[in-house]
Structures are given as structure tokens and as C-alpha cells.
PDB file of C-alpha atoms in Angstrom:
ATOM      1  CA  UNK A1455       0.000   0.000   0.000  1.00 42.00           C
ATOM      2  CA  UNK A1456       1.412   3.857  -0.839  1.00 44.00           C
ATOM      3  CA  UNK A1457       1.973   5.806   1.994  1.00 44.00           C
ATOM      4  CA  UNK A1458      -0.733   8.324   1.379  1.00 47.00           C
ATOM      5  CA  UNK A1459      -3.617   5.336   1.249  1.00 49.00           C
ATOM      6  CA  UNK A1460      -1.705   4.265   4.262  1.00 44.00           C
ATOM      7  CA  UNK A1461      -2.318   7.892   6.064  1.00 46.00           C
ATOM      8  CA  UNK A1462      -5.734   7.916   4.795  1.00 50.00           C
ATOM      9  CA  UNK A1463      -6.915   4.722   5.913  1.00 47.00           C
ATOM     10  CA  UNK A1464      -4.859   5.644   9.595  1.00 43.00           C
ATOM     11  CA  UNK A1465      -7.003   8.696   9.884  1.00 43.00           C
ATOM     12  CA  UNK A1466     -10.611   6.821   8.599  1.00 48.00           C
ATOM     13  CA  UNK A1467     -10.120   3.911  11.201  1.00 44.00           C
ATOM     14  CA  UNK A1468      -9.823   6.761  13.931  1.00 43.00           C
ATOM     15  CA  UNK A1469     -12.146   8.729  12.777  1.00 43.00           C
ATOM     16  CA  UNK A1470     -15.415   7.123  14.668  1.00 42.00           C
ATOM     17  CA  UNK A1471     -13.701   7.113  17.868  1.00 42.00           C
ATOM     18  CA  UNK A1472     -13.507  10.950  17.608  1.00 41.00           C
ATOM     19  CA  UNK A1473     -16.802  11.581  18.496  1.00 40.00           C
ATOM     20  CA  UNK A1474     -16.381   9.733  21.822  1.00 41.00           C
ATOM     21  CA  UNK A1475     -13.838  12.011  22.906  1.00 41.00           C
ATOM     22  CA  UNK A1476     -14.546  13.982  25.376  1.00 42.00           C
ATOM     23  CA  UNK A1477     -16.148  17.565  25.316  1.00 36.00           C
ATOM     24  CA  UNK A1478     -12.814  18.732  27.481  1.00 47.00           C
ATOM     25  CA  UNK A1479      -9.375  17.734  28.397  1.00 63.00           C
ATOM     26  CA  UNK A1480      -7.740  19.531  30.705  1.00 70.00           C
ATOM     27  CA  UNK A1481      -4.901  16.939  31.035  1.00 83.00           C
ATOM     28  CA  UNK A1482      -1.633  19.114  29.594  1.00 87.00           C
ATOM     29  CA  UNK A1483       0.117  18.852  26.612  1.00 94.00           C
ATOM     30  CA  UNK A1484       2.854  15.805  26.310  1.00 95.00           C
ATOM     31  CA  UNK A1485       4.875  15.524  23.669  1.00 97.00           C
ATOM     32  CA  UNK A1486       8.176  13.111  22.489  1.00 97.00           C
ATOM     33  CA  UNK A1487       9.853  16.305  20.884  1.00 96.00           C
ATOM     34  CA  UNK A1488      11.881  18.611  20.733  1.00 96.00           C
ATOM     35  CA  UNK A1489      14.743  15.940  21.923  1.00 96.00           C
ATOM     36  CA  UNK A1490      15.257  12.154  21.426  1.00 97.00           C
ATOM     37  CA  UNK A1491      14.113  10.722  24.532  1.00 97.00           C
ATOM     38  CA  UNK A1492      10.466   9.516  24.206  1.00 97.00           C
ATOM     39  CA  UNK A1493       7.740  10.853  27.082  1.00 97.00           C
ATOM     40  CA  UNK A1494       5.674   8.131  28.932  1.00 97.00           C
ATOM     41  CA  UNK A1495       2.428   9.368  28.475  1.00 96.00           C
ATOM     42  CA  UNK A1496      -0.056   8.615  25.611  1.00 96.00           C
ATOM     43  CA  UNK A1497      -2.585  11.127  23.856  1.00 97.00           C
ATOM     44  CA  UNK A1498      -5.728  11.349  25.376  1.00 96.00           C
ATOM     45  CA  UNK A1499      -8.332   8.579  24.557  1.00 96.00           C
ATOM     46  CA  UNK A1500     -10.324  10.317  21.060  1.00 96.00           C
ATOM     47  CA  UNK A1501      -7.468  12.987  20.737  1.00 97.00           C
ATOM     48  CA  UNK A1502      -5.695  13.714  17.886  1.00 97.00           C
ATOM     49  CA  UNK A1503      -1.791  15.140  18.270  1.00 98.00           C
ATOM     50  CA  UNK A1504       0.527  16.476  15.376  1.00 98.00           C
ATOM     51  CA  UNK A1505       4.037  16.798  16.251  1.00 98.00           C
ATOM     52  CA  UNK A1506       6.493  18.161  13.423  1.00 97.00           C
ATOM     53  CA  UNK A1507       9.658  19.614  12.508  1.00 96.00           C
ATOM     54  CA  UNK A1508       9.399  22.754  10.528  1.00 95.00           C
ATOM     55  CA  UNK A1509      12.689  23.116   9.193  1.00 94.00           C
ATOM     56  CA  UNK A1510      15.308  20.385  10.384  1.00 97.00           C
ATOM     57  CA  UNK A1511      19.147  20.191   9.101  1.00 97.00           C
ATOM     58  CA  UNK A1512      21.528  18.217   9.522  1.00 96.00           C
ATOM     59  CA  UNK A1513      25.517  18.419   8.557  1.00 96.00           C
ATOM     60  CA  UNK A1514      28.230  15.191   8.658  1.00 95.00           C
ATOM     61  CA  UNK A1515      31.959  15.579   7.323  1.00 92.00           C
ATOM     62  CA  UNK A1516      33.795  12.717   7.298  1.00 85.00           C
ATOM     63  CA  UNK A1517      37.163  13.816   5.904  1.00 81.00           C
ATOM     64  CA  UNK A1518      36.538  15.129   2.773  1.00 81.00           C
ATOM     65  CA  UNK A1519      33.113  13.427   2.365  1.00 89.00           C
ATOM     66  CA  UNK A1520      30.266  15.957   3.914  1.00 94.00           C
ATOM     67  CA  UNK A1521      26.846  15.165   3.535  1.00 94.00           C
ATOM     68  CA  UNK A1522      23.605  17.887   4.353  1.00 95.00           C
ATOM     69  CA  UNK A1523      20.321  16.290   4.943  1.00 96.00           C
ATOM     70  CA  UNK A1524      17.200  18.477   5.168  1.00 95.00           C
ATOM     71  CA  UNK A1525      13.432  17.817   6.312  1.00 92.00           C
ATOM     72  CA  UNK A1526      10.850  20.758   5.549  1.00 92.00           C
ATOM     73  CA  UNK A1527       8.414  18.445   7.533  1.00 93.00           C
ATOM     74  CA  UNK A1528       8.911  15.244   9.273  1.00 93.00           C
ATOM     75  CA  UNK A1529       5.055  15.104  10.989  1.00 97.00           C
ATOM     76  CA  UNK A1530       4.135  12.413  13.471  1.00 98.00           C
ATOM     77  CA  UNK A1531       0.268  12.105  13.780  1.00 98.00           C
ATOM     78  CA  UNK A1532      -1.044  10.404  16.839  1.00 98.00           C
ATOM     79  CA  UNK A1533      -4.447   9.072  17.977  1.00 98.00           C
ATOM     80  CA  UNK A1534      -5.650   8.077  21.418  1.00 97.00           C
ATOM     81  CA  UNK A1535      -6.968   4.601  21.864  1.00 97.00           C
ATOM     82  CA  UNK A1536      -7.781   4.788  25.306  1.00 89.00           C
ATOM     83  CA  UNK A1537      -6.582   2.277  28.038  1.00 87.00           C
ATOM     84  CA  UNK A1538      -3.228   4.477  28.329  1.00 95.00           C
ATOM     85  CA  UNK A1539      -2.516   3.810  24.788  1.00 97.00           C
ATOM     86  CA  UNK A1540      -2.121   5.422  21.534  1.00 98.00           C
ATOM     87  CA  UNK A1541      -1.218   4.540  17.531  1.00 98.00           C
ATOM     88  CA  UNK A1542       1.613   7.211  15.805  1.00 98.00           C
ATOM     89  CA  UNK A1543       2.431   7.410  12.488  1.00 98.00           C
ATOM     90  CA  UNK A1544       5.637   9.093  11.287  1.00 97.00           C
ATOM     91  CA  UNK A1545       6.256   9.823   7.493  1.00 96.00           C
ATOM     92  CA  UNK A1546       8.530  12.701   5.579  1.00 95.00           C
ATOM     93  CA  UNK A1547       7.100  13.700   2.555  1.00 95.00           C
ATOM     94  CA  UNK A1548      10.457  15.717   1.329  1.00 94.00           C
ATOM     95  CA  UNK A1549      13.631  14.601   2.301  1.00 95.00           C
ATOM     96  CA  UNK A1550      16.685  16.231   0.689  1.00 95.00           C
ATOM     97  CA  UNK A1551      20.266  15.250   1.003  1.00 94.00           C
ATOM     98  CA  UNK A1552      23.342  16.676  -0.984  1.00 94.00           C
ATOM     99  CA  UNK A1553      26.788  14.824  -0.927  1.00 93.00           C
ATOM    100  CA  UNK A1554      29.856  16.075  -1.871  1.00 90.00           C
ATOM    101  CA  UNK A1555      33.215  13.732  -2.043  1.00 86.00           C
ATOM    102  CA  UNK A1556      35.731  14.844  -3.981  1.00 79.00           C
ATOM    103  CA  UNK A1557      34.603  17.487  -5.798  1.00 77.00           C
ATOM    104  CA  UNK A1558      31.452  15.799  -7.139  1.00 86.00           C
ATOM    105  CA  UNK A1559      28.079  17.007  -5.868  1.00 89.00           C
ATOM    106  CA  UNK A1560      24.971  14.609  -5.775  1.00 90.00           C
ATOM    107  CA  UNK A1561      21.295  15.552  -4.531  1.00 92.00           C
ATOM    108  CA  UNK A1562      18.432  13.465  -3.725  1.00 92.00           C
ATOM    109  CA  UNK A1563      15.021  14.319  -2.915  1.00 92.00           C
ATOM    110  CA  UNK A1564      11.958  12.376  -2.662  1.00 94.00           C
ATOM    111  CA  UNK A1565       9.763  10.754   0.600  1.00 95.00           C
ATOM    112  CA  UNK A1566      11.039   9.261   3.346  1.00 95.00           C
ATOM    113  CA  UNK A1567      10.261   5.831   5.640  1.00 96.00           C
ATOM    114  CA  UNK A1568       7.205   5.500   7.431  1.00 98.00           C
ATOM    115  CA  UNK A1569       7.521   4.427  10.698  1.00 98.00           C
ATOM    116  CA  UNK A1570       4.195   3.401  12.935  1.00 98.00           C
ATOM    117  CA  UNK A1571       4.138   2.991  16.646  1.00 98.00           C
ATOM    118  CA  UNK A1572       1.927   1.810  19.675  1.00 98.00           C
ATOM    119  CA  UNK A1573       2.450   3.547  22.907  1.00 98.00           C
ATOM    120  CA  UNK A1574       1.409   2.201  26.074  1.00 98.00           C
ATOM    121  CA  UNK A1575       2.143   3.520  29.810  1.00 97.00           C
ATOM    122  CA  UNK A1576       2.220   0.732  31.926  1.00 97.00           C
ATOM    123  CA  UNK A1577       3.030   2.327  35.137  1.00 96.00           C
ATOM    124  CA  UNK A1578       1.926   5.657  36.681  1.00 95.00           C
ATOM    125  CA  UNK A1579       2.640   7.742  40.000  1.00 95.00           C
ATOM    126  CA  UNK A1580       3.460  11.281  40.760  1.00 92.00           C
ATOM    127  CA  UNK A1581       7.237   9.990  41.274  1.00 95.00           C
ATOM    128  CA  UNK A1582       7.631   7.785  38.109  1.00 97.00           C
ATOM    129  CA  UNK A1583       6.022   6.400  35.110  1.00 98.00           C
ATOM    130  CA  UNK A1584       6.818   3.927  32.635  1.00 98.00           C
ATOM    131  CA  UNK A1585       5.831   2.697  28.866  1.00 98.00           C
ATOM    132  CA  UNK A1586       6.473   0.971  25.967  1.00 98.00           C
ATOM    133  CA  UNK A1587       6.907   1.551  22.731  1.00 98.00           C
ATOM    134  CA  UNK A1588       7.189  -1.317  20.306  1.00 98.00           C
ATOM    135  CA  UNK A1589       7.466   0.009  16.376  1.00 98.00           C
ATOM    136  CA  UNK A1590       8.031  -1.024  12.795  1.00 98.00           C
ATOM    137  CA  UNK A1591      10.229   0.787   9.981  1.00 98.00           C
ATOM    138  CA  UNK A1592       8.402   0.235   6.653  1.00 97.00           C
ATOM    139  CA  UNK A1593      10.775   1.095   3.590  1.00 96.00           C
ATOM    140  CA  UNK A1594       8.382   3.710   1.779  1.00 96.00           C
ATOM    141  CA  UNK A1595      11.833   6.018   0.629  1.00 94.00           C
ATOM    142  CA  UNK A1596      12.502   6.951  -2.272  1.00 90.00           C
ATOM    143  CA  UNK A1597      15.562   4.889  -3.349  1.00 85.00           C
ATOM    144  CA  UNK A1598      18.825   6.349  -2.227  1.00 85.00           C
ATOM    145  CA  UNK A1599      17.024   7.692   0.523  1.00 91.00           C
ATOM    146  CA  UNK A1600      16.489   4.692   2.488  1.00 91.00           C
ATOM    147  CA  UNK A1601      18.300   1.005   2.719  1.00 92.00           C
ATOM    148  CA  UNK A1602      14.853  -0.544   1.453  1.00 93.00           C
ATOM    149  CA  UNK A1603      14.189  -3.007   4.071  1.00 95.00           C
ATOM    150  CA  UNK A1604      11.482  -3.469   6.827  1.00 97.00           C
ATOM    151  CA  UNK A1605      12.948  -2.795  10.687  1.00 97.00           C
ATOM    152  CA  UNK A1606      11.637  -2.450  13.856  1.00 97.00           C
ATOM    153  CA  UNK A1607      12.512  -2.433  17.920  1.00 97.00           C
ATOM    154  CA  UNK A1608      11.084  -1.572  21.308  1.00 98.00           C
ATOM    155  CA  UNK A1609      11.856   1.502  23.484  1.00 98.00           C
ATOM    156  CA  UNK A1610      10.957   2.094  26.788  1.00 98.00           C
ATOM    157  CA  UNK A1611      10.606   5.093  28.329  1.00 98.00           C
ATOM    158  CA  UNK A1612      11.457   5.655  32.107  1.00 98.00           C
ATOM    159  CA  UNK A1613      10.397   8.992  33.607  1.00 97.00           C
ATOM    160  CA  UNK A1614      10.715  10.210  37.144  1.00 98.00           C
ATOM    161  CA  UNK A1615       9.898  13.326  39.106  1.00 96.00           C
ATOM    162  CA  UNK A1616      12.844  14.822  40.440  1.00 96.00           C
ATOM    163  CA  UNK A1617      12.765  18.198  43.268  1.00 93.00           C
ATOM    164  CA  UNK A1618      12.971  21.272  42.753  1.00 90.00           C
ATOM    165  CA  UNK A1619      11.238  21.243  39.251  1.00 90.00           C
ATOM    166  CA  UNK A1620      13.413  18.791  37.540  1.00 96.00           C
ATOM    167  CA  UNK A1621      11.860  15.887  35.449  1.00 97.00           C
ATOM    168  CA  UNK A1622      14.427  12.752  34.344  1.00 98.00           C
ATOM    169  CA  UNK A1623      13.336  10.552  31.245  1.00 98.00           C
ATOM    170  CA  UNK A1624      16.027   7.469  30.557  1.00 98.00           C
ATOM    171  CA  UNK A1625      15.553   5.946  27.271  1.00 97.00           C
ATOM    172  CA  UNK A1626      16.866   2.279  26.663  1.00 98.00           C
ATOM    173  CA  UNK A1627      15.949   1.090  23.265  1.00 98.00           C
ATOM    174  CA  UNK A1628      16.856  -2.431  21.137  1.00 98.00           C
ATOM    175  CA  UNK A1629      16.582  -1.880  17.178  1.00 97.00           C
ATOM    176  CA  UNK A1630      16.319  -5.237  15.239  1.00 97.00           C
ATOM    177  CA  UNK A1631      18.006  -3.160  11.947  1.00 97.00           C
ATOM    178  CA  UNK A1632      18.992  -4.584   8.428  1.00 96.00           C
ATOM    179  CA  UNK A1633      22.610  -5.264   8.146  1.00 96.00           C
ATOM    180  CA  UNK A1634      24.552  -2.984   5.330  1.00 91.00           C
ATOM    181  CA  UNK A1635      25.258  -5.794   3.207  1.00 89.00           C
ATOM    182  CA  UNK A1636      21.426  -6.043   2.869  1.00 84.00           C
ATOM    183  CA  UNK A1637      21.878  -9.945   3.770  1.00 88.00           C
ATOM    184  CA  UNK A1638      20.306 -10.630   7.241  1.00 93.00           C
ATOM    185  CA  UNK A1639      19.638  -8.551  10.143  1.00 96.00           C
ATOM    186  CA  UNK A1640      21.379  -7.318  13.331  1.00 96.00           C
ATOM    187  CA  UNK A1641      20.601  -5.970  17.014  1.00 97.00           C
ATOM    188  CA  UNK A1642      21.416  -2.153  18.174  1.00 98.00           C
ATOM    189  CA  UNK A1643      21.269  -0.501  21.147  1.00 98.00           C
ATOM    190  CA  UNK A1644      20.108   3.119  22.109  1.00 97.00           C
ATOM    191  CA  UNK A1645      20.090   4.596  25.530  1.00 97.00           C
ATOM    192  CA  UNK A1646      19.631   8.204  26.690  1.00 98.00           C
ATOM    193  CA  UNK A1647      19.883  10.188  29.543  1.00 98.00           C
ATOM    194  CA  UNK A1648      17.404  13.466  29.808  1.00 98.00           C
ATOM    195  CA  UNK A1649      16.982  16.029  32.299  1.00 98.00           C
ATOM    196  CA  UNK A1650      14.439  18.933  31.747  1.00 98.00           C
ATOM    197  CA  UNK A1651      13.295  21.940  33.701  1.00 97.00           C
ATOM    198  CA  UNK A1652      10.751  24.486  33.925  1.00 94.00           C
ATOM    199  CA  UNK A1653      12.002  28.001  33.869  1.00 95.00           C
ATOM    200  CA  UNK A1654       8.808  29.683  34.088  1.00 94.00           C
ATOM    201  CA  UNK A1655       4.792  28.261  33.273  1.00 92.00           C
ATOM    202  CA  UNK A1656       5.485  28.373  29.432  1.00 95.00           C
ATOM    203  CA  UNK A1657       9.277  27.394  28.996  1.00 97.00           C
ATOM    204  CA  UNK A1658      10.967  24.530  29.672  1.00 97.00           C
ATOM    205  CA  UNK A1659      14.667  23.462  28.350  1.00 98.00           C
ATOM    206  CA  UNK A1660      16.127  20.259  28.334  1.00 98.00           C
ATOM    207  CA  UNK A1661      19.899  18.697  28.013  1.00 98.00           C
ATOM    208  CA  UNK A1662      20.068  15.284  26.841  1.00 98.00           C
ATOM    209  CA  UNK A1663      22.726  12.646  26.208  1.00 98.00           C
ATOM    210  CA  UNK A1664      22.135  10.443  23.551  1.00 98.00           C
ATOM    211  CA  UNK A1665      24.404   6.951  22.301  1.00 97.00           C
ATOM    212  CA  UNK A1666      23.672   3.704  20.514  1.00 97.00           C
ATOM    213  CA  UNK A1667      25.869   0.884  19.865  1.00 97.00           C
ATOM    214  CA  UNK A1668      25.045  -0.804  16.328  1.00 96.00           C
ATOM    215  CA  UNK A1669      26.749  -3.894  16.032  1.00 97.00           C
ATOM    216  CA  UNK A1670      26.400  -4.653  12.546  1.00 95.00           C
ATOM    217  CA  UNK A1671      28.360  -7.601  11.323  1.00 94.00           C
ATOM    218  CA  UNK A1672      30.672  -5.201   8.896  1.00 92.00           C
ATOM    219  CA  UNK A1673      31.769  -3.368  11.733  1.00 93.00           C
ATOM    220  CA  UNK A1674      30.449  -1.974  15.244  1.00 95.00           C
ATOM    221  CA  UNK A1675      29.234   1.691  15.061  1.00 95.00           C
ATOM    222  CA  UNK A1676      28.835   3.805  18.404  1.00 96.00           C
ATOM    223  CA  UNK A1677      27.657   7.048  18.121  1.00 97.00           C
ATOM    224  CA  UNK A1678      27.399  10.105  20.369  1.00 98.00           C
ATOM    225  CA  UNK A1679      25.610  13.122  20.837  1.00 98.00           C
ATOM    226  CA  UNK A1680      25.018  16.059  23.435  1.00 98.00           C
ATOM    227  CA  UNK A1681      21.779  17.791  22.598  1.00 98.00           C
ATOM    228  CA  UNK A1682      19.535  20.888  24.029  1.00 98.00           C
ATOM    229  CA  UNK A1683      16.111  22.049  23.441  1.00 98.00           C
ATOM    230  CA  UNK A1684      13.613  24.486  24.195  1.00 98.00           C
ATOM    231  CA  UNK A1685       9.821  24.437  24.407  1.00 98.00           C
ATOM    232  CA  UNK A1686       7.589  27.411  24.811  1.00 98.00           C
ATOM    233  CA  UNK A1687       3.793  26.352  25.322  1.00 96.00           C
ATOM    234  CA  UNK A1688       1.683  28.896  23.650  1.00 96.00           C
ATOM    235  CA  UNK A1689      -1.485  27.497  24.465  1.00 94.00           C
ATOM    236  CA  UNK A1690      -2.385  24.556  26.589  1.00 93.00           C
ATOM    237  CA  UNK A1691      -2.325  22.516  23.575  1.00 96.00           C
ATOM    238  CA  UNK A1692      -0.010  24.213  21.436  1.00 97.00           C
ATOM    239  CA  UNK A1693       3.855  24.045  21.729  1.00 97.00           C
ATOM    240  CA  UNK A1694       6.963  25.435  19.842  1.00 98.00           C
ATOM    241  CA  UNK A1695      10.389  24.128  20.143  1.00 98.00           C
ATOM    242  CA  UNK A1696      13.542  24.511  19.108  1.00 98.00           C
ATOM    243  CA  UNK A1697      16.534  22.426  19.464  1.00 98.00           C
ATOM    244  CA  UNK A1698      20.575  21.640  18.302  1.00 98.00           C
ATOM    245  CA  UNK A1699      22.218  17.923  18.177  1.00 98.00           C
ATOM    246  CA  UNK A1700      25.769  17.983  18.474  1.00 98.00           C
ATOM    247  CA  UNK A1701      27.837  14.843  17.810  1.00 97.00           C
ATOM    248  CA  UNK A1702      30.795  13.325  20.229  1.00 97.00           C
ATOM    249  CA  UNK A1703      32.609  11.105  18.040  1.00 95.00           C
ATOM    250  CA  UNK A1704      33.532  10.549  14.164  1.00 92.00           C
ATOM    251  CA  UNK A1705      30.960   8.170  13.622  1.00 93.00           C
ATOM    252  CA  UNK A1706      28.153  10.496  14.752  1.00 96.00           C
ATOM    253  CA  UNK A1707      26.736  13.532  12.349  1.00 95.00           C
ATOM    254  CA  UNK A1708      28.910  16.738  13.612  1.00 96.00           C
ATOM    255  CA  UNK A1709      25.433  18.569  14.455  1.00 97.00           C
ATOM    256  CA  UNK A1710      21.516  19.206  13.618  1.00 97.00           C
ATOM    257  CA  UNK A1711      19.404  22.169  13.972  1.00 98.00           C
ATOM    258  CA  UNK A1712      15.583  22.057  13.961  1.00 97.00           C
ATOM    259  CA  UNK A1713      12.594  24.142  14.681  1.00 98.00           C
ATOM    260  CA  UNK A1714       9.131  22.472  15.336  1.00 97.00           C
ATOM    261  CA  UNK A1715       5.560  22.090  16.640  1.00 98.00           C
ATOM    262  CA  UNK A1716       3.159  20.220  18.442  1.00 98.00           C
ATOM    263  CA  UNK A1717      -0.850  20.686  18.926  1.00 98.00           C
ATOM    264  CA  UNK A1718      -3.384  18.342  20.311  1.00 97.00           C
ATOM    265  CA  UNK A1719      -7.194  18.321  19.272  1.00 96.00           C
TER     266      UNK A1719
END
């Protein structure tokens, strides 16, 4: 099935359980951007939530190699199920990258992989919560764009209360990915540390450190990054964000810059 029919049909299964919502929510806005680390709590049961970049770049040099990847958009759209759960979609309908090695230029544009999800909190308190968060990687890309094979893992989120204002989300993460020969498949692991904090009702920023250890039979890959973010809550159930990825080691991208959104419905 194309990605669009795919969308369409996401949005038409949802679309009876809409009018069950409830008239009001007053249960704030919780979102998995601006930074990596994923939040433990669902959308609403009947809710709808749109969380996108705006504008997202990101650079990589390796020696003489550098490579610029852009997303105009990378939207996730989310739907409460109810029972602590919700279904996400994530699909880039432009992604651009330009590579330049040795005095050649190449650009690619075209969609990206669409990548669906199933959040569910399993645990709850006002110290800590918990959740999972199994997904699957379908290979939608355009070619060039993506390695062209179906993927998948399981992340779960780990988020405590800390005092004076600060919040702590830990991120462990196993990626079943495709190995680079294209023959077979191989394990990867992502963990993340995240601490955030309110500086006034509408603002929060957050510092993050980010790794994963891919150990694909060619050769194991670790990669690094420090990152920092900013929200600013316009509304109740509007966001803004903006945020900067910067990378530890070689094998990580040197840094990423992105503006973005959220809103719930």
C-alpha cells in the first residue's frame, strides 16, 4: 500500500472514535519532541496530536566526504486509543540530502520511511512512570534515501519526578536493523539520559545525552551526541520548540538544527 492510502486509511479507522472524545481535556500537553528521549504518556483517549519539525538540518563531514540532509516536515500524527494507549504514524514527505566527495556534488530528494508505533504507559505515579513503545520501519523512501528493508525495535521510556522542578526521562531502546550488506539482520542498542526543567509556566529546556551501539556484522558503530532544546507552550495545547544535536565522536553527524511544533485536538 502507498503511503498516502496508508495515512488515509490511519485517519478513517480513527475517525469514529472521535466523536467519543470527550467535550474537554484539561490533562496538559505531552509531547516526544523537541529531543530524542520519548515521554511516557499517551494522547488522550479520542485525541488527535501532530508533532512536526518545521525546518530540520543536519551536517556530517567525514574527511573530505560531507553530507547535508534536510526535512521541511517530518510530521508524526497520533491518535488516542484509550486504556493508556495510543497509535503514531511518522512519514517525511520531502527529504533532501546533498553529498559532496571529492569534488562531485549529488542531490536526492523524494519521501522518506514511514515508521508506525503503539504507545502504552504501563506504570503511573506522581514519582515515576513507565511505557512501551514497540514500532516497525516500513521502507516507503525513495531509493537512495532509504536502505529498502522493513525494521523495527522496542523503546521504553522511564520517567521520574525529580525536586525542585526537575523531570528525568532514561531511554533504553533495542533496534532489530537490516545489516549494510542487505543480507540478514542485526541488534542495536540506544540509551539516553534526559533532564528537563521548567524556567517559568510556558518554557521549559532540556539537556540530553544520547548513544547507541550498532553492532552490525561489517563493523560496530557507536555514536554520540550532546543535545539541548527548548519548548515554549503557547497554548495549553499548542507548543513550539527549538533544538541543536551535536555529535561526540567521528561516527556520529557533527550537528543538527531544527525548529518544530506540536498541537493536540
Amino acid at each position: 500500500m502507498k503511503t498516502p492510502a496508508f495515512i488515509a486509511a490511519f485517519v478513517a479507522l480513527s475517525l469514529s472514535g472521535l466523536a467519543h472524545a470527550q467535550a474537554t481535556d484539561d490533562s496538559p500537553l505531552c509531547t516526544d519532541r523537541p529531543t530524542k528521549a520519548n515521554a511516557t504518556c499517551p494522547v488522550p483517549e479520542g485525541h488527535w496530536q501532530l508533532e512536526t519539525d518545521i525546518g530540520n538540518t543536519l551536517h556530517d563531514a567525514q574527511g573530505a566526504n560531507k553530507t547535508d540532509t534536510s526535512y521541511p516536515l517530518n510530521p508524526t500524527l497520533k491518535y488516542g486509543l484509550g486504556g493508556a494507549t495510543d497509535l503514531e504514524a511518522t512519514w517525511a514527505p520531502d527529504v533532501r540530502v546533498h553529498t559532496r566527495a571529492d569534488g562531485n556534488h549529488q542531490r536526492r530528494h523524494g519521501q522518506g520511511d514511514l515508521v508506525v508505533r503503539l504507545k502504552t504507559r504501563l506504570y503511573s505515579s506522581d514519582q515515576a512512570s513507565v511505557a512501551v513503545i514497540p514500532f516497525v520501519k516500513a521502507p516507503t523512501a525513495r531509493s537512495g534515501l532509504g536502505n529498502d528493508r522493513w525494521e523495527g525495535g522496542l523503546a521504553v521510556p522511564v520517567g521520574v519526578t525529580l525536586p525542585a522542578g526537575f523531570s528525568l526521562t532514561l531511554g533504553p531502546e533495542l533496534d532489530y536493523l537490516a545489516d549494510a550488506d542487505g543480507d540478514g539482520h542485526h541488534t542495536a542498542l540506544t540509551n539516553l539520559v534526559n533532564v528537563a526543567h521548567a524556567l517559568s509556566d510556558r518554557l521549559t529546556l532540556a539537556v540530553e545525552y544520547w548513544e547507541q551501539r550498532n553492532w552490525d556484522p561489517a563493523g560496530t558503530i557507536k555514536q554520540q551526541s550532546a543535545d539541548v532544546a527548548l519548548s515554549f507552550a503557547i497554548a495549553p495545547r499548542f507548543q513550539v520548540d527549538v533544538g541543536a544535536n551535536f555529535g561526540l565522536n567521528d561516527q556520529t553527524p557533527d550537528q543538527q538544527f531544527y525548529l518544530g511544533f506540536a498541537h493536540r485536538w
